[in-house]
Coordinates of C-alpha atoms and ligand atoms in Angstrom, one line a residue:
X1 CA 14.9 42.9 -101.4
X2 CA 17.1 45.8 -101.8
X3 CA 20.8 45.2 -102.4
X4 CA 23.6 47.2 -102.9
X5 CA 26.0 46.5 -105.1
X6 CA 29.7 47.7 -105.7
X7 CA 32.6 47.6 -108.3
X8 CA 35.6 47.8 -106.6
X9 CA 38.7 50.1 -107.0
X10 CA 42.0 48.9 -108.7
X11 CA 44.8 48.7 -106.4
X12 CA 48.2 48.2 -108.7
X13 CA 51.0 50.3 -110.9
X14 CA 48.7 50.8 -113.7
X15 CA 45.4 50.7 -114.9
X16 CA 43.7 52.2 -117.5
X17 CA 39.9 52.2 -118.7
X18 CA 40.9 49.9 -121.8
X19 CA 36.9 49.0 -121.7
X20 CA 37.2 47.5 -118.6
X21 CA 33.5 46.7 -117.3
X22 CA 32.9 43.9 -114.8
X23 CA 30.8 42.4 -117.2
X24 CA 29.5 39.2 -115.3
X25 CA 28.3 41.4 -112.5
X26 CA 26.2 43.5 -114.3
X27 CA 25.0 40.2 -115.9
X28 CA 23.8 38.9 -112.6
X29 CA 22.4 42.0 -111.3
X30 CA 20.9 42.5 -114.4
X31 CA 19.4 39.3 -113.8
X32 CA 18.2 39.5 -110.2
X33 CA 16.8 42.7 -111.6
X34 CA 14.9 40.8 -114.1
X35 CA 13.6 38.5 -110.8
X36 CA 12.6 41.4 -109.2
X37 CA 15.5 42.7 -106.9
X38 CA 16.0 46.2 -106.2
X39 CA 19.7 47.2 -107.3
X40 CA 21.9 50.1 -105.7
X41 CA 24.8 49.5 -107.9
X42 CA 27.9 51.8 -107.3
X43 CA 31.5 52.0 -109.5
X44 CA 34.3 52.9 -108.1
X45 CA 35.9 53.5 -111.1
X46 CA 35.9 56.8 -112.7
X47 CA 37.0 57.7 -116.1
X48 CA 38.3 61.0 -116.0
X49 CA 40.1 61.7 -119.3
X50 CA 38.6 60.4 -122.2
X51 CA 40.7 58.7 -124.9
X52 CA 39.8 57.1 -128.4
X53 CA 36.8 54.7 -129.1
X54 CA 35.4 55.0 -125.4
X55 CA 38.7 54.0 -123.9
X56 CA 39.7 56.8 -120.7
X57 CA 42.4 57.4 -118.1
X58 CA 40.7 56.8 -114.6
X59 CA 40.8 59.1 -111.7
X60 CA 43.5 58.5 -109.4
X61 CA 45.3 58.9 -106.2
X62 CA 48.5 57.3 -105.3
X63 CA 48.7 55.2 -102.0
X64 CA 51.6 53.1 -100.0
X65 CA 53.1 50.5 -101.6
X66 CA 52.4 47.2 -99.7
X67 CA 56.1 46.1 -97.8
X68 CA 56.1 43.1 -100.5
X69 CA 56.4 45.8 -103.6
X70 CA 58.3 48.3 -101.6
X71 CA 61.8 47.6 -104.3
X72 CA 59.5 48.5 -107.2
X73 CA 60.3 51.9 -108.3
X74 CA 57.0 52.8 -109.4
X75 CA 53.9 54.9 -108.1
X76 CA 51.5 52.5 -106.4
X77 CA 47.9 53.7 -106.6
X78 CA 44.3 53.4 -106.2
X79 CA 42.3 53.9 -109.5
X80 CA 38.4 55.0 -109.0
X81 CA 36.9 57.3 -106.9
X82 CA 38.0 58.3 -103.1
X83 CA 37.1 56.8 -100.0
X84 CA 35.7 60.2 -98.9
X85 CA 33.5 60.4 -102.1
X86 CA 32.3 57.1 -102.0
X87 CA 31.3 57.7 -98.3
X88 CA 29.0 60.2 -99.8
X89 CA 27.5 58.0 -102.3
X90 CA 26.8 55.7 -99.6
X91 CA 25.1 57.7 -97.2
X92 CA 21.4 57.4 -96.8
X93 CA 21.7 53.8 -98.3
X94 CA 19.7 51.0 -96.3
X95 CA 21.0 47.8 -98.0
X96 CA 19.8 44.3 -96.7
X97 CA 22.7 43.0 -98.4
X98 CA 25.9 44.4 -99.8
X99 CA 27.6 42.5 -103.5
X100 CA 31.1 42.8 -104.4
X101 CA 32.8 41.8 -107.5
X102 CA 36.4 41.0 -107.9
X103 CA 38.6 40.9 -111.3
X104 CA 42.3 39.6 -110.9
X105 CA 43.6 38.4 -107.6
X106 CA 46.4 41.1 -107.2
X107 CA 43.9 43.3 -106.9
X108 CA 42.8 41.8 -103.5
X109 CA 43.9 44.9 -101.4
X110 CA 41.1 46.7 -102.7
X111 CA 38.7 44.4 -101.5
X112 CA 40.1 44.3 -98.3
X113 CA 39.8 48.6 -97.7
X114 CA 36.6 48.4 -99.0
X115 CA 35.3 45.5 -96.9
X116 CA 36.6 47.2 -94.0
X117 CA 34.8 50.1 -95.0
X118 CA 31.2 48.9 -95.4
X119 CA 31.7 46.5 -92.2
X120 CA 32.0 49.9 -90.2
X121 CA 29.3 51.6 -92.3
X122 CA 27.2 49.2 -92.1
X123 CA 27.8 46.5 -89.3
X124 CA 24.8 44.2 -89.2
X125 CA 24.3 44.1 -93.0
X126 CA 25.9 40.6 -94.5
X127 CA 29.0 41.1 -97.5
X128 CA 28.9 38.8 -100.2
X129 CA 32.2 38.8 -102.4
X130 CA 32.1 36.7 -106.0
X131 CA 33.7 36.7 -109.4
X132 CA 37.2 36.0 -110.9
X133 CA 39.5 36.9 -107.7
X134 CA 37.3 35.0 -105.3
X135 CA 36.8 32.1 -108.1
X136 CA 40.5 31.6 -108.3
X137 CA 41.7 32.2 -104.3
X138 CA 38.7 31.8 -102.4
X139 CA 40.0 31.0 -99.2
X140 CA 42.4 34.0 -99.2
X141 CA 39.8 35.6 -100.2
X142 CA 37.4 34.3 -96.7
X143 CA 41.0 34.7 -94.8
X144 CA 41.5 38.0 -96.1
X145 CA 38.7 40.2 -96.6
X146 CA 35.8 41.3 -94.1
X147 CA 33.5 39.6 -96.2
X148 CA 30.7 37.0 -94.8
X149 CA 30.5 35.0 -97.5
X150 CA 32.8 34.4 -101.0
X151 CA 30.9 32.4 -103.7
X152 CA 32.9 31.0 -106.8
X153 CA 31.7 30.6 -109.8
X154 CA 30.9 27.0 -109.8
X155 CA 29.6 27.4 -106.6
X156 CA 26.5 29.9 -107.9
X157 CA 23.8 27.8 -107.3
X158 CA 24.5 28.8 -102.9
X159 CA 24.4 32.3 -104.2
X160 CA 21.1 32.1 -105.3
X161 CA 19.5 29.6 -102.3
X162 CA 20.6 31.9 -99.9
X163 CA 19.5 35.0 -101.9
X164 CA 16.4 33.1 -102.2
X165 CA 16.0 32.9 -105.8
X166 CA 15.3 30.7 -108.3
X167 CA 18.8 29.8 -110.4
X168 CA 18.6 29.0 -113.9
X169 CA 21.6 28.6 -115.1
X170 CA 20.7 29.5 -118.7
X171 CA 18.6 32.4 -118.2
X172 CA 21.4 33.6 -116.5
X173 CA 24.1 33.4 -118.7
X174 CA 22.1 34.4 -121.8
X175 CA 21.1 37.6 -120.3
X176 CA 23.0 40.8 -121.4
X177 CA 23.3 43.8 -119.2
X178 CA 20.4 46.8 -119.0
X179 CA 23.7 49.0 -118.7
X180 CA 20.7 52.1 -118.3
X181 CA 20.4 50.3 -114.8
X182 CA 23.6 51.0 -113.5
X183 CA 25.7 53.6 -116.0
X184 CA 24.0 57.6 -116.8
X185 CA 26.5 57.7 -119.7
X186 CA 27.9 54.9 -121.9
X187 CA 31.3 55.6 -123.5
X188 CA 30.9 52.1 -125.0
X189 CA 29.2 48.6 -124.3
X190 CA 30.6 45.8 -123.5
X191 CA 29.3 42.0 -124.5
X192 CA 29.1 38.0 -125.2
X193 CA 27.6 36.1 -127.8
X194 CA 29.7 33.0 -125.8
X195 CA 30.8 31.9 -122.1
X196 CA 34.1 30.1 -121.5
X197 CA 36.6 28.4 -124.3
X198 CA 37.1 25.0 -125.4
X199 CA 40.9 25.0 -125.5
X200 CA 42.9 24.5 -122.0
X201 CA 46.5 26.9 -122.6
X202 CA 48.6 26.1 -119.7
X203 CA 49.0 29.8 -118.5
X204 CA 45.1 30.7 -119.2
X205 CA 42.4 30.5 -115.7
X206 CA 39.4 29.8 -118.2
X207 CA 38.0 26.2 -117.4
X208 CA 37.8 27.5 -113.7
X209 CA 36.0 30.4 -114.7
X210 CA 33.5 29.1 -116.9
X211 CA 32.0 25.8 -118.8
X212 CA 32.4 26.5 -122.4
X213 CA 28.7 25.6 -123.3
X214 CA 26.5 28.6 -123.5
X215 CA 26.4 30.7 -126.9
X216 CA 23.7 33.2 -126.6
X217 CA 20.6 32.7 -129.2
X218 CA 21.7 35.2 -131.8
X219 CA 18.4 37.0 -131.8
X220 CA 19.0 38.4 -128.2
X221 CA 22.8 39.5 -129.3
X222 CA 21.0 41.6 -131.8
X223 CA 18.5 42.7 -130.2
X224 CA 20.9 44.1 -127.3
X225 CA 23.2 45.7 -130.7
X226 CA 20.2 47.4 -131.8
X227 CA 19.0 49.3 -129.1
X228 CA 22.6 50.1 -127.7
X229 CA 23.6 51.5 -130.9
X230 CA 21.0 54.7 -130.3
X231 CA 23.1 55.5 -127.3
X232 CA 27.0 54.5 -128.2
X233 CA 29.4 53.6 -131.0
X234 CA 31.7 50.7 -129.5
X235 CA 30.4 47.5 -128.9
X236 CA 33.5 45.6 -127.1
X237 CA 33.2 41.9 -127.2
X238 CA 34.5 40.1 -124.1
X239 CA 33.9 36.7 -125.7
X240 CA 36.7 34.0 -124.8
X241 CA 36.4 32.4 -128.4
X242 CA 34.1 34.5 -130.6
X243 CA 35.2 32.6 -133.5
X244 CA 35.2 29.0 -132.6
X245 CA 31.4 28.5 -133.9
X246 CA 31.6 29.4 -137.7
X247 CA 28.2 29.1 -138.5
X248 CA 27.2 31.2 -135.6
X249 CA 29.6 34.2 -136.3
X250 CA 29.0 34.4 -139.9
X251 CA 25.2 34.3 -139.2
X252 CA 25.2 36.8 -136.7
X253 CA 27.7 39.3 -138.3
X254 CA 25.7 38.9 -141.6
X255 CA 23.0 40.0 -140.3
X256 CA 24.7 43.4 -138.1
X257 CA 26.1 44.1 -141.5
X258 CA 22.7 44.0 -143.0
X259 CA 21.3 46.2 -140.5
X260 CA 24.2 49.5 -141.5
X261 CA 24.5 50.4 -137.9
X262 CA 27.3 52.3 -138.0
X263 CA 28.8 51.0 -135.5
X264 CA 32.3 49.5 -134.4
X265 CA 33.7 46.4 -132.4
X266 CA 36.8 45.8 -130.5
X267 CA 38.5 43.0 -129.5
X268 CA 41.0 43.6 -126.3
X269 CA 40.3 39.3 -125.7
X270 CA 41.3 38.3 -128.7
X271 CA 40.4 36.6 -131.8
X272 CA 41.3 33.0 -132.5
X273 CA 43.4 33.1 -135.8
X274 CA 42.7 29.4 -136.6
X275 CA 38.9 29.9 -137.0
X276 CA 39.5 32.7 -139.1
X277 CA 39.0 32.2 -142.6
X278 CA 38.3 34.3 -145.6
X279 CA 34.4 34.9 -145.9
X280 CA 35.4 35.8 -141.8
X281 CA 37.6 38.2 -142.8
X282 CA 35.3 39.7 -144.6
X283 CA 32.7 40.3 -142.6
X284 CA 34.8 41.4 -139.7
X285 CA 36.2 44.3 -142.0
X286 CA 32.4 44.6 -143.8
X287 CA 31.0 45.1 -139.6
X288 CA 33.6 47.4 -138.2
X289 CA 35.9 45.3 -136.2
X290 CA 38.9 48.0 -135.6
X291 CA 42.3 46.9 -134.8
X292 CA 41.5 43.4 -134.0
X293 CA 43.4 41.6 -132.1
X294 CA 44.6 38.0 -132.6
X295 CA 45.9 35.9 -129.8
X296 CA 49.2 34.4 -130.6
X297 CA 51.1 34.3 -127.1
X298 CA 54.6 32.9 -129.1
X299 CA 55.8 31.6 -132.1
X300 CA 58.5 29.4 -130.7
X301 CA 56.7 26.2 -132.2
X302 CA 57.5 24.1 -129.5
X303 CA 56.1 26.0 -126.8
X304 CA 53.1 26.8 -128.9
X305 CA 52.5 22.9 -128.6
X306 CA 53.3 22.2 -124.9
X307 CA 51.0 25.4 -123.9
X308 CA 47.7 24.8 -125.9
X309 CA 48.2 24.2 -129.5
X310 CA 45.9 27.0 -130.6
X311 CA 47.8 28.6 -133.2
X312 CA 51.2 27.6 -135.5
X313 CA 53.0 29.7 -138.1
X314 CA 51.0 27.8 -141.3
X315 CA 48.0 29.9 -139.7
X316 CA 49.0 33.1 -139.2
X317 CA 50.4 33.5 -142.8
X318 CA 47.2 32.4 -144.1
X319 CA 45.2 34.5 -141.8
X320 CA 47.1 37.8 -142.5
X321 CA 46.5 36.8 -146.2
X322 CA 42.9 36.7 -145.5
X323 CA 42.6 39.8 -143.5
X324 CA 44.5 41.4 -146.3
X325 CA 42.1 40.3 -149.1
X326 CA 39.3 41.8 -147.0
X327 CA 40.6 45.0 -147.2
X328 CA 42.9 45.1 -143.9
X329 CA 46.1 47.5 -144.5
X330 CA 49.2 47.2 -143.0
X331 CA 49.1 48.5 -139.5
X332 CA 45.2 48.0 -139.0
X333 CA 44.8 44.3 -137.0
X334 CA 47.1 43.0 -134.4
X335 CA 48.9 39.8 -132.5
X336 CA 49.0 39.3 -128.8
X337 CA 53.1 38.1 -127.9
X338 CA 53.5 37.2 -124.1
X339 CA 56.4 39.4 -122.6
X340 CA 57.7 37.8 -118.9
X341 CA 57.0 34.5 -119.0
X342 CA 59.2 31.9 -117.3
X343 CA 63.0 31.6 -118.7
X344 CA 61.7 34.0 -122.1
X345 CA 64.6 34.3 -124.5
X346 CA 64.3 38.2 -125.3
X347 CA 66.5 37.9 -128.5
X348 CA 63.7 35.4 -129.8
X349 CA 60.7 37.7 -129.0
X350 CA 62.1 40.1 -130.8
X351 CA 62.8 38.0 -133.9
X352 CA 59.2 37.2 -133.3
X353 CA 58.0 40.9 -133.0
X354 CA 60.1 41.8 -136.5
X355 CA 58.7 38.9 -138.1
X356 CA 54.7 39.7 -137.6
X357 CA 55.8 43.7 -138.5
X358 CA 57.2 42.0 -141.8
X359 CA 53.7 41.0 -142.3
X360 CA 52.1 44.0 -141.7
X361 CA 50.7 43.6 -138.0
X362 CA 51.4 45.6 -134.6
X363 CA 52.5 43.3 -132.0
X364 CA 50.8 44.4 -128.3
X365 CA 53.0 42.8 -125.6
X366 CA 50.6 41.3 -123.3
X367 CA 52.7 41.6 -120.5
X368 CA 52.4 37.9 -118.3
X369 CA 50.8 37.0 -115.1
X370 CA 50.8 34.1 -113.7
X371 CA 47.3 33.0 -112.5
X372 CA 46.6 30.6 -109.9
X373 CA 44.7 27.2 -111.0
X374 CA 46.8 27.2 -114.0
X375 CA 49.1 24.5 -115.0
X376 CA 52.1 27.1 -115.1
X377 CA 51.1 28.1 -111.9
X378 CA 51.3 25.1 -110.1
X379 CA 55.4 25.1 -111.0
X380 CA 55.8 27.9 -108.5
X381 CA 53.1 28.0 -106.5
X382 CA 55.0 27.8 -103.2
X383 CA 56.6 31.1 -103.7
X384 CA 53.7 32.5 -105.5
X385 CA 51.3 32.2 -102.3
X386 CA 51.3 36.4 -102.1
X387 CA 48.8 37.2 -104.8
X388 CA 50.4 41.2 -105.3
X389 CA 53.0 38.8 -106.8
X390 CA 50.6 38.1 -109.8
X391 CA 51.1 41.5 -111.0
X392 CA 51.7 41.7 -114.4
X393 CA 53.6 45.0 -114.0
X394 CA 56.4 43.3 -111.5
X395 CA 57.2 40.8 -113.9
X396 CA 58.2 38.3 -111.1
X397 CA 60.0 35.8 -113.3
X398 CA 62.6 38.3 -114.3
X399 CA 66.2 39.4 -113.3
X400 CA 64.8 42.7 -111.7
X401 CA 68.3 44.1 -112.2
X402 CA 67.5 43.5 -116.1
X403 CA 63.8 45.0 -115.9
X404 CA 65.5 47.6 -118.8
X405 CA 65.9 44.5 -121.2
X406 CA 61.9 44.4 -121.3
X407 CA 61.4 47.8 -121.5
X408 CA 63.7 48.4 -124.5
X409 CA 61.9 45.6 -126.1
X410 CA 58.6 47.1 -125.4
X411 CA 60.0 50.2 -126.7
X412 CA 61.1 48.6 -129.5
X413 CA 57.6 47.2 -130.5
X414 CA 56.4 50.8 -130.1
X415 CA 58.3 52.1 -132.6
X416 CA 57.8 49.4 -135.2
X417 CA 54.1 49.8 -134.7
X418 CA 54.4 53.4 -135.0
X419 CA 55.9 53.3 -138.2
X420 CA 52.8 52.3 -139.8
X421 CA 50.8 55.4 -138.6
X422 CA 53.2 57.3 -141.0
Ligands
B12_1 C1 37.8 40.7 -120.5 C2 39.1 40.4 -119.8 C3 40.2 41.3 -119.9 C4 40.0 42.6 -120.5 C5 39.3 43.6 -119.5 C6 40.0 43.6 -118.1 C7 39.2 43.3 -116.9 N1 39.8 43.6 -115.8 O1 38.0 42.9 -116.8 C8 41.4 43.0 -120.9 C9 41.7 42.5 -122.3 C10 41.8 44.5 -120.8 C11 42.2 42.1 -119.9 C12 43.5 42.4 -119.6 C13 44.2 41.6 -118.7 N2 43.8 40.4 -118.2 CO1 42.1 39.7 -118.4 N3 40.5 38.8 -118.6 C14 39.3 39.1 -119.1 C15 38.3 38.0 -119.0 C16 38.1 37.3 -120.3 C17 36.9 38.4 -118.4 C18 37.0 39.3 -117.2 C19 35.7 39.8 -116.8 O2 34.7 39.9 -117.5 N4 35.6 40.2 -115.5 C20 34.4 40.7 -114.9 C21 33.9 39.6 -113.9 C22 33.2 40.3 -112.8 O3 33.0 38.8 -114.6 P1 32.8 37.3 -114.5 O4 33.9 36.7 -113.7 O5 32.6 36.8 -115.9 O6 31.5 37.2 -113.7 C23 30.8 35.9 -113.4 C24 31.1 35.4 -112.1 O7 32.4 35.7 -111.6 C25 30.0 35.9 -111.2 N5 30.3 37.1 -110.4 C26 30.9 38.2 -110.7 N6 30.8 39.1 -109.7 C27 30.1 38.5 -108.7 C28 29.8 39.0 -107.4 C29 29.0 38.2 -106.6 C30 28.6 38.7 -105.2 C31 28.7 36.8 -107.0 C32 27.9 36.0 -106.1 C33 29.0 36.4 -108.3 C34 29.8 37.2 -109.1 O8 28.9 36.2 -112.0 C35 29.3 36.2 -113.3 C36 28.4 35.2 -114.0 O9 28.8 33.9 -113.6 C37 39.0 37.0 -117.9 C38 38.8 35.6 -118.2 C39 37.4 35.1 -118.0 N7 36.8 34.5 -119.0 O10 36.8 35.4 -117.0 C40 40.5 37.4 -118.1 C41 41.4 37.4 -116.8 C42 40.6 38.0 -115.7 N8 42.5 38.3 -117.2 C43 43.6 37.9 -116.7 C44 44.9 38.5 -117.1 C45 46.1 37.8 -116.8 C46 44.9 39.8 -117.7 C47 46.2 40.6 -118.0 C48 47.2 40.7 -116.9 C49 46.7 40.1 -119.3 C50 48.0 40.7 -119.8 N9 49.0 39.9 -119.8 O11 48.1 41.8 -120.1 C51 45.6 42.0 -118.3 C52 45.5 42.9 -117.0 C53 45.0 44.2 -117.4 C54 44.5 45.0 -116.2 N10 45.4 45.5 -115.4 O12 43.3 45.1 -116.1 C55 43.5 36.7 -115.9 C56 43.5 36.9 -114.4 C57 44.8 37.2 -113.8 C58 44.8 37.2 -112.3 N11 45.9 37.0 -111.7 O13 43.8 37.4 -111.7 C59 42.1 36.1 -116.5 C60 41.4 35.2 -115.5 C61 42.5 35.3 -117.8 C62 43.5 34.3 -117.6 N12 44.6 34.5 -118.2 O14 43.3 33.3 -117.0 N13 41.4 41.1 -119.5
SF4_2 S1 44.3 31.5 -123.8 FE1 42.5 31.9 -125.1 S2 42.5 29.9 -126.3 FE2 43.7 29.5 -124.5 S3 42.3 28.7 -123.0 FE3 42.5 30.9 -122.6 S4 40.8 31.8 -123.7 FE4 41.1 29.7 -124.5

């Protein structure tokens, strides 16, 4: 069977290559590749201006604002490639089937263009549409787009009965991409020891993405580090709780450090401070883990209980301790803070954001979305029923007359962080 198979562009405000793969998708093509499926695969997204460790500024070309985001005073634009050059790159295809991924739901538009856009190209050839957006919202998604049939995640198994293929669940999700298959140059990697997370934080889609039960045999990890490090330097882990399995992690980094790789990691998904202890520490600074970055969300203590529980002020003190001992300066690891969450208290964040600079970390403001299927969500999910209003850049719970409160504070993080670069 030959199938073709396409990452779609980013509709939005903002987006930058901040080693942004659609990592599950190459996992499953990578393994209906390994059952014998001929792949056309085809990314939208284009990296145009290359920026440090692998990161890049995508190609871009700004488009009308949908009536819903007309107040925004802000470019709106589609990242990737254009329609005109992707027509080339699809001429002279003769799929039997067409894939599409999808990442967050605001991003929907995209889907819709480019649905439209094969259904003329290609009018008798059946659109299948999976991954997070469709996971989350798939009957906007079947309302919405020209596609012929959305599959969630959980609902896999129909994927592969009307594909034809055997599904084994396992196979699948300890396979790791043959990136050679899909990408002629490789600005980094990106990978999972791990699927899913064990905790449930009210604000976080993960238990509707993925069980937390699969942790990848360590000798297939390595194997994958191994031969990728001939061809690139950043391995990005994607993982929703690296840490969580002790045992596992100190096993497998042991053995990376053994191997003198020269290689680095990155973690833009965050680390779980609680799991971190010293001999961890160690061997994250030992293997090359730049910058990481903790998740912390808040450290107002009561909200840290009523949305998870993952992470109190006992741990980070003890954790920053640890990272220190291992050799960590001042400036050189990092703590997610949610900015733009419902009724925030600005003057707290930044208590919060001074606080973790006293200890030596940056602060990156992971700015908030609300995602559907979450218990946050639910609160407003009447008047959140428009997914562009997920957009972490419109930061819908907020005055919009006092959008300059947030950016000062964002501002304001800038400069502390800066000030250990001096
Ligand atoms: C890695 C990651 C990031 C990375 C990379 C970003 C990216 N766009 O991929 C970073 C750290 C940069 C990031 C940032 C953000 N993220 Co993020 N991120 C993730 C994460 C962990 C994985 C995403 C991923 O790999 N996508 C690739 C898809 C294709 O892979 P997959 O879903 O694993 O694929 C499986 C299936 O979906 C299926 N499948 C996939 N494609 C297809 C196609 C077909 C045809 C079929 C049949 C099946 C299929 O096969 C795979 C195997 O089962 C998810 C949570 C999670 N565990 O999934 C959150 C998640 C997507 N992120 C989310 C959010 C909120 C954000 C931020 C807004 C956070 C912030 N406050 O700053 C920003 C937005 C930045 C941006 N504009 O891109 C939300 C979604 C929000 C939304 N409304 O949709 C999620 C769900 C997490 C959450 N909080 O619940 N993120
Ligand atoms: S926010 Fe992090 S710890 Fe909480 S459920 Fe999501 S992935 Fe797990």
């Amino acid at each position: 069977m030959m199938i073709l198979a396409i990452n779609p562009w980013i509709y939005d405000f903002a987006a930058y290559d901040f080693w942004l793969k659609p990592y599950g998708f190459l996992v499953l093509l990578s393994y209906l590749q390994k059952k014998g499926v001929e792949v056309d695969y085809i990314d939208c997204l284009k990296q145009v201006i290359p920026g440090k460790f692998g990161r890049g500024k995508y190609q871009s070309q700004i488009i009308q604002k949908p009536q819903i985001l007309k107040s925004i005073p802000r470019y709106f634009k589609r990242y990737g490639i254009t329609p005109e050059q992707l027509k080339i790159q699809l001429q002279n295809k003769n799929p039997q089937l067409i894939l599409i991924t999808s990442s967050m739901t605001y991003w929907y538009p995209a889907i819709v263009d480019l649905t439209k856009m094969l259904k003329k190209l290609f009018p008798s050839i059946l659109i299948v549409l999976g991954g997070t957006y469709a996971t989350l919202l798939p009957q906007h998604a079947q309302e919405t787009t020209f596609s012929d049939f959305v599959f969630t995640n959980y609902s896999l198994k129909d994927f592969f009965k009307l594909l034809n293929i055997d599904y084994e669940p396992y196979e699948l999700f300890s396979t790791l991409p043959k990136y050679e298959n899909f990408y002629s140059d490789l600005n980094y990697v990106v990978l999972r020891t791990s699927w899913g997370c064990p905790f449930s934080c009210s604000y976080c889609a993960i238990k509707k993405l993925a069980t937390y039960s699969i942790r990848i045999p360590i000798k297939i990890v390595l194997d994958f580090v191994i031969e990728y490090s001939k061809k690139t330097k950043d391995f990005v882990l994607y993982d929703d709780a690296f840490l969580y399995e002790q045992d596992y992690v100190k096993k497998f980094l042991n053995k990376i450090a053994s191997l003198n790789l020269n290689i680095n990691f990155h973690t833009p998904n965050a680390l779980h401070l609680r799991f971190l202890d010293q001999e961890l520490a160690y061997l994250l600074k030992k293997t090359n883990f730049i910058n990481p970055h903790f998740g912390l969300e808040t450290l107002n203590p009561l909200l840290q209980k009523t949305w998870g529980d993952k992470v109190n002020q006992t741990d980070i003190i003890r954790a920053v301790k640890f990272l220190k001992n291992a050799g960590y300066k001042d400036g050189e690891f990092s703590f997610y803070l949610l900015l733009g969450y419902p009724q925030q208290n600005l003057e707290e964040l930044k208590k919060e954001i001074e606080f973790l600079h006293s200890l030596g970390a940056k602060v990156s403001l992971a700015e908030f979305s609300p995602v559907p299927e979450t218990e946050i969500f639910q609160k407003y999910k009447e008047s959140l029923k428009e997914p562009l209003l997920h957009n972490n850049s419109i930061f819908y719970f907020f005055d919009q007359n006092k959008l300059s409160d947030l950016w000062e504070i964002k501002n304001y993080a800038r400069k502390l962080n800066k000030k250990f670069s001096n």
